[in-house]
PDB file of C-alpha atoms in Angstrom:
ATOM      1  CA  MET Q   1     -15.244 -15.733  25.091  1.00 60.00           C
ATOM      2  CA  SER Q   2     -11.638 -15.475  26.203  1.00 73.00           C
ATOM      3  CA  ASN Q   3     -10.292 -13.200  28.942  1.00 78.00           C
ATOM      4  CA  ILE Q   4      -7.426 -12.540  26.317  1.00 70.00           C
ATOM      5  CA  VAL Q   5      -9.885 -11.456  23.561  1.00 71.00           C
ATOM      6  CA  ARG Q   6     -11.732  -9.460  26.161  1.00 80.00           C
ATOM      7  CA  ARG Q   7      -8.736  -7.588  27.369  1.00 87.00           C
ATOM      8  CA  GLN Q   8      -7.825  -7.300  23.700  1.00 86.00           C
ATOM      9  CA  GLN Q   9     -10.891  -5.847  22.616  1.00 87.00           C
ATOM     10  CA  VAL Q  10     -10.661  -3.247  26.306  1.00 90.00           C
ATOM     11  CA  LYS Q  11      -7.257  -2.257  24.547  1.00 92.00           C
ATOM     12  CA  TYR Q  12      -8.753  -1.821  21.050  1.00 90.00           C
ATOM     13  CA  LEU Q  13     -11.291   0.025  22.701  1.00 89.00           C
ATOM     14  CA  ILE Q  14      -9.031   2.318  24.209  1.00 92.00           C
ATOM     15  CA  ALA Q  15      -6.775   2.704  21.565  1.00 92.00           C
ATOM     16  CA  GLY Q  16      -9.666   3.347  19.410  1.00 88.00           C
ATOM     17  CA  ALA Q  17     -11.011   6.347  21.412  1.00 88.00           C
ATOM     18  CA  ILE Q  18      -6.573   7.757  21.306  1.00 92.00           C
ATOM     19  CA  THR Q  19      -6.856   7.114  18.017  1.00 90.00           C
ATOM     20  CA  ALA Q  20      -9.988   9.147  16.863  1.00 86.00           C
ATOM     21  CA  VAL Q  21      -9.133  11.673  19.406  1.00 90.00           C
ATOM     22  CA  LEU Q  22      -5.448  11.958  17.889  1.00 93.00           C
ATOM     23  CA  HIS Q  23      -7.387  11.759  14.143  1.00 90.00           C
ATOM     24  CA  PHE Q  24     -10.082  14.696  15.523  1.00 88.00           C
ATOM     25  CA  VAL Q  25      -7.832  16.458  16.201  1.00 94.00           C
ATOM     26  CA  LEU Q  26      -5.273  16.449  13.304  1.00 95.00           C
ATOM     27  CA  PHE Q  27      -8.457  16.678  11.488  1.00 92.00           C
ATOM     28  CA  SER Q  28      -9.435  19.843  13.226  1.00 92.00           C
ATOM     29  CA  GLY Q  29      -6.643  22.095  13.265  1.00 95.00           C
ATOM     30  CA  GLY Q  30      -6.082  21.291   9.440  1.00 95.00           C
ATOM     31  CA  TRP Q  31      -9.148  21.970   8.722  1.00 92.00           C
ATOM     32  CA  LEU Q  32      -8.890  25.176  10.252  1.00 94.00           C
ATOM     33  CA  VAL Q  33      -5.776  26.352   9.044  1.00 96.00           C
ATOM     34  CA  LEU Q  34      -6.307  25.170   5.762  1.00 95.00           C
ATOM     35  CA  ARG Q  35     -10.035  25.117   4.692  1.00 91.00           C
ATOM     36  CA  HIS Q  36      -9.888  27.876   2.529  1.00 95.00           C
ATOM     37  CA  VAL Q  37      -6.940  26.154  -0.029  1.00 96.00           C
ATOM     38  CA  VAL Q  38      -7.800  22.557   1.317  1.00 95.00           C
ATOM     39  CA  PRO Q  39     -11.128  20.711   0.928  1.00 94.00           C
ATOM     40  CA  TYR Q  40     -11.880  19.012   3.529  1.00 88.00           C
ATOM     41  CA  PRO Q  41     -12.127  15.962   2.377  1.00 90.00           C
ATOM     42  CA  LEU Q  42      -8.460  16.377   1.246  1.00 93.00           C
ATOM     43  CA  VAL Q  43      -7.912  17.317   5.105  1.00 93.00           C
ATOM     44  CA  ALA Q  44      -9.103  13.846   6.271  1.00 88.00           C
ATOM     45  CA  ILE Q  45      -6.837  12.168   4.213  1.00 91.00           C
ATOM     46  CA  GLY Q  46      -3.810  13.891   5.058  1.00 94.00           C
ATOM     47  CA  ALA Q  47      -5.274  13.710   9.095  1.00 93.00           C
ATOM     48  CA  GLN Q  48      -5.555   9.880   8.547  1.00 90.00           C
ATOM     49  CA  ALA Q  49      -2.273   9.107   7.025  1.00 93.00           C
ATOM     50  CA  LEU Q  50      -0.273  10.756   9.989  1.00 96.00           C
ATOM     51  CA  THR Q  51      -2.729   9.180  12.587  1.00 94.00           C
ATOM     52  CA  VAL Q  52      -2.003   5.806  11.020  1.00 93.00           C
ATOM     53  CA  LEU Q  53       1.748   6.294  10.983  1.00 94.00           C
ATOM     54  CA  ALA Q  54       1.251   7.129  14.965  1.00 96.00           C
ATOM     55  CA  VAL Q  55      -0.295   4.644  15.814  1.00 95.00           C
ATOM     56  CA  TYR Q  56       0.022   1.444  14.481  1.00 95.00           C
ATOM     57  CA  PRO Q  57       3.142   0.849  17.453  1.00 95.00           C
ATOM     58  CA  ALA Q  58       0.479   1.043  19.857  1.00 93.00           C
ATOM     59  CA  TYR Q  59      -1.389  -1.319  18.280  1.00 93.00           C
ATOM     60  CA  ARG Q  60       1.188  -3.675  16.926  1.00 93.00           C
ATOM     61  CA  VAL Q  61       2.766  -3.974  20.513  1.00 93.00           C
ATOM     62  CA  VAL Q  62       0.412  -3.114  22.875  1.00 92.00           C
ATOM     63  CA  VAL Q  63      -3.155  -4.326  21.766  1.00 91.00           C
ATOM     64  CA  PHE Q  64      -2.154  -6.887  19.349  1.00 89.00           C
ATOM     65  CA  HIS Q  65       0.944  -8.301  20.527  1.00 90.00           C
ATOM     66  CA  ALA Q  66       2.260  -8.930  17.072  1.00 89.00           C
ATOM     67  CA  THR Q  67       5.096 -10.288  15.701  1.00 87.00           C
ATOM     68  CA  GLY Q  68       6.721 -10.770  12.710  1.00 85.00           C
ATOM     69  CA  PRO Q  69       8.043  -7.861   9.967  1.00 90.00           C
ATOM     70  CA  TRP Q  70       6.813  -3.930  11.227  1.00 91.00           C
ATOM     71  CA  ILE Q  71       7.022  -3.031   7.380  1.00 92.00           C
ATOM     72  CA  ALA Q  72       4.537  -6.095   6.522  1.00 91.00           C
ATOM     73  CA  GLY Q  73       2.863  -5.419   9.547  1.00 91.00           C
ATOM     74  CA  LEU Q  74       2.930  -1.253   8.380  1.00 92.00           C
ATOM     75  CA  ILE Q  75       1.491  -2.438   4.948  1.00 93.00           C
ATOM     76  CA  ARG Q  76      -1.372  -4.110   5.727  1.00 92.00           C
ATOM     77  CA  PHE Q  77      -2.170  -1.856   9.050  1.00 93.00           C
ATOM     78  CA  TYR Q  78      -2.139   1.166   6.267  1.00 92.00           C
ATOM     79  CA  LEU Q  79      -4.133  -0.761   3.902  1.00 92.00           C
ATOM     80  CA  ALA Q  80      -7.087  -1.793   6.115  1.00 91.00           C
ATOM     81  CA  CYS Q  81      -7.128   1.942   7.294  1.00 89.00           C
ATOM     82  CA  ALA Q  82      -7.386   2.892   4.408  1.00 90.00           C
ATOM     83  CA  ALA Q  83     -10.256   0.637   3.287  1.00 89.00           C
ATOM     84  CA  VAL Q  84     -11.798   2.287   6.722  1.00 87.00           C
ATOM     85  CA  LEU Q  85     -10.863   5.502   5.548  1.00 87.00           C
ATOM     86  CA  LEU Q  86     -12.982   5.390   2.392  1.00 90.00           C
ATOM     87  CA  LEU Q  87     -16.175   4.429   4.443  1.00 89.00           C
ATOM     88  CA  SER Q  88     -14.778   7.491   6.370  1.00 86.00           C
ATOM     89  CA  VAL Q  89     -14.590  10.110   3.681  1.00 88.00           C
ATOM     90  CA  VAL Q  90     -17.691   8.874   2.149  1.00 92.00           C
ATOM     91  CA  SER Q  91     -19.352   8.834   5.132  1.00 91.00           C
ATOM     92  CA  LEU Q  92     -18.015  12.190   6.069  1.00 89.00           C
ATOM     93  CA  VAL Q  93     -18.993  13.891   2.601  1.00 93.00           C
ATOM     94  CA  SER Q  94     -22.789  12.443   3.041  1.00 95.00           C
ATOM     95  CA  LEU Q  95     -23.291  13.730   6.035  1.00 95.00           C
ATOM     96  CA  VAL Q  96     -21.470  17.254   5.480  1.00 94.00           C
ATOM     97  CA  GLU Q  97     -23.219  17.653   1.779  1.00 95.00           C
ATOM     98  CA  VAL Q  98     -26.326  15.574   2.185  1.00 96.00           C
ATOM     99  CA  ALA Q  99     -27.127  15.874   5.867  1.00 96.00           C
ATOM    100  CA  ARG Q 100     -26.123  19.466   6.468  1.00 96.00           C
ATOM    101  CA  LEU Q 101     -23.990  18.452   9.827  1.00 95.00           C
ATOM    102  CA  PRO Q 102     -21.221  21.306  10.385  1.00 94.00           C
ATOM    103  CA  VAL Q 103     -17.879  19.613   8.941  1.00 89.00           C
ATOM    104  CA  PRO Q 104     -16.656  19.045  12.589  1.00 87.00           C
ATOM    105  CA  VAL Q 105     -19.660  17.599  13.817  1.00 91.00           C
ATOM    106  CA  ALA Q 106     -19.762  14.669  10.623  1.00 91.00           C
ATOM    107  CA  GLN Q 107     -16.098  14.187  11.462  1.00 84.00           C
ATOM    108  CA  ILE Q 108     -17.217  13.547  14.841  1.00 86.00           C
ATOM    109  CA  VAL Q 109     -20.052  11.365  13.843  1.00 88.00           C
ATOM    110  CA  THR Q 110     -17.702   9.141  11.263  1.00 86.00           C
ATOM    111  CA  ALA Q 111     -14.992   9.231  14.110  1.00 81.00           C
ATOM    112  CA  LEU Q 112     -17.122   6.903  16.617  1.00 81.00           C
ATOM    113  CA  TRP Q 113     -18.040   4.157  14.281  1.00 82.00           C
ATOM    114  CA  SER Q 114     -14.746   3.541  12.566  1.00 82.00           C
ATOM    115  CA  PRO Q 115     -12.603   2.047  15.273  1.00 79.00           C
ATOM    116  CA  VAL Q 116     -15.648  -0.869  15.102  1.00 81.00           C
ATOM    117  CA  VAL Q 117     -15.644  -1.336  11.836  1.00 84.00           C
ATOM    118  CA  ALA Q 118     -12.067  -1.704  11.454  1.00 86.00           C
ATOM    119  CA  TYR Q 119     -11.642  -4.012  14.542  1.00 86.00           C
ATOM    120  CA  PRO Q 120     -11.940  -7.146  12.704  1.00 86.00           C
ATOM    121  CA  VAL Q 121     -10.035  -6.544   9.616  1.00 86.00           C
ATOM    122  CA  GLN Q 122      -7.378  -5.715  12.328  1.00 89.00           C
ATOM    123  CA  ARG Q 123      -7.564  -9.008  14.605  1.00 86.00           C
ATOM    124  CA  PHE Q 124      -8.420 -10.841  11.746  1.00 87.00           C
ATOM    125  CA  TRP Q 125      -6.144  -9.762   8.467  1.00 87.00           C
ATOM    126  CA  THR Q 126      -3.413  -6.950  10.224  1.00 88.00           C
ATOM    127  CA  PHE Q 127      -2.574  -8.646  13.275  1.00 86.00           C
ATOM    128  CA  ARG Q 128      -3.714 -12.384  12.540  1.00 80.00           C
ATOM    129  CA  ALA Q 129      -1.767 -14.858  14.041  1.00 68.00           C
ATOM    130  CA  SER Q 130       1.420 -15.737  12.234  1.00 49.00           C
ATOM    131  CA  ARG Q 131       1.333 -19.565  11.317  1.00 41.00           C
ATOM    132  CA  VAL Q 132       4.420 -21.368  12.606  1.00 38.00           C
ATOM    133  CA  SER Q 133       5.896 -23.821  10.729  1.00 37.00           C
ATOM    134  CA  THR Q 134       6.789 -27.690  12.801  1.00 38.00           C
ATOM    135  CA  SER Q 135       8.670 -28.701   9.947  1.00 40.00           C
ATOM    136  CA  TYR Q 136      12.345 -28.738  10.126  1.00 40.00           C
ATOM    137  CA  PRO Q 137      14.886 -30.333   7.853  1.00 45.00           C
ATOM    138  CA  VAL Q 138      16.090 -33.525   7.862  1.00 47.00           C
ATOM    139  CA  GLY Q 139      17.722 -34.444  11.017  1.00 49.00           C
ATOM    140  CA  LYS Q 140      16.771 -31.427  12.787  1.00 49.00           C
ATOM    141  CA  ARG Q 141      14.340 -30.978  15.428  1.00 47.00           C
ATOM    142  CA  SER Q 142      12.633 -28.633  17.191  1.00 45.00           C
ATOM    143  CA  GLN Q 143      14.725 -26.890  20.730  1.00 49.00           C
ATOM    144  CA  LYS Q 144      11.596 -28.113  22.443  1.00 48.00           C
ATOM    145  CA  GLU Q 145      11.427 -31.671  20.785  1.00 48.00           C
ATOM    146  CA  ALA Q 146      15.369 -31.890  21.803  1.00 46.00           C
ATOM    147  CA  VAL Q 147      15.339 -30.959  25.374  1.00 47.00           C
ATOM    148  CA  SER Q 148      12.231 -33.181  25.760  1.00 47.00           C
ATOM    149  CA  ALA Q 149      14.377 -35.816  24.307  1.00 48.00           C
ATOM    150  CA  GLY Q 150      17.449 -34.705  26.170  1.00 49.00           C
ATOM    151  CA  SER Q 151      15.490 -35.015  29.429  1.00 47.00           C
ATOM    152  CA  ARG Q 152      14.359 -38.690  28.664  1.00 48.00           C
ATOM    153  CA  SER Q 153      18.135 -39.740  28.313  1.00 47.00           C
ATOM    154  CA  HIS Q 154      18.781 -39.527  30.718  1.00 47.00           C
ATOM    155  CA  PRO Q 155      16.835 -41.064  34.424  1.00 49.00           C
TER     156      PRO Q 155
END
């Protein structure tokens, strides 16, 4: 395993921990304020939406060093997070309703496995390496090729 991938995984784990804490704070605060009005799965969905918007720049710039359009990346990031959210809500409801865990404890358990499940999706789909085309219009060369050709023409 290359050092680059290992460093990326360490950064991802750190970002995942920060994401989990932020989501837990938003969820807990929302649940404490809204628990008599809004069901906890909806609070989890709202907390997820806010968390995704808050952490996307860190994942994009710090963890994956992504290039390309921000909005397209955010849409992929949100879709990947939505898939994990679906699993998280099912897990949360199961832990609360079937296993009878208190809501905050169930949310912590869910938050622990979510980054692990999300990593492959984020790495290989959301922030996949851009495919750079090496084809150029007829008569055009890349800047690297032009510089290389120029250096060969001068003795």
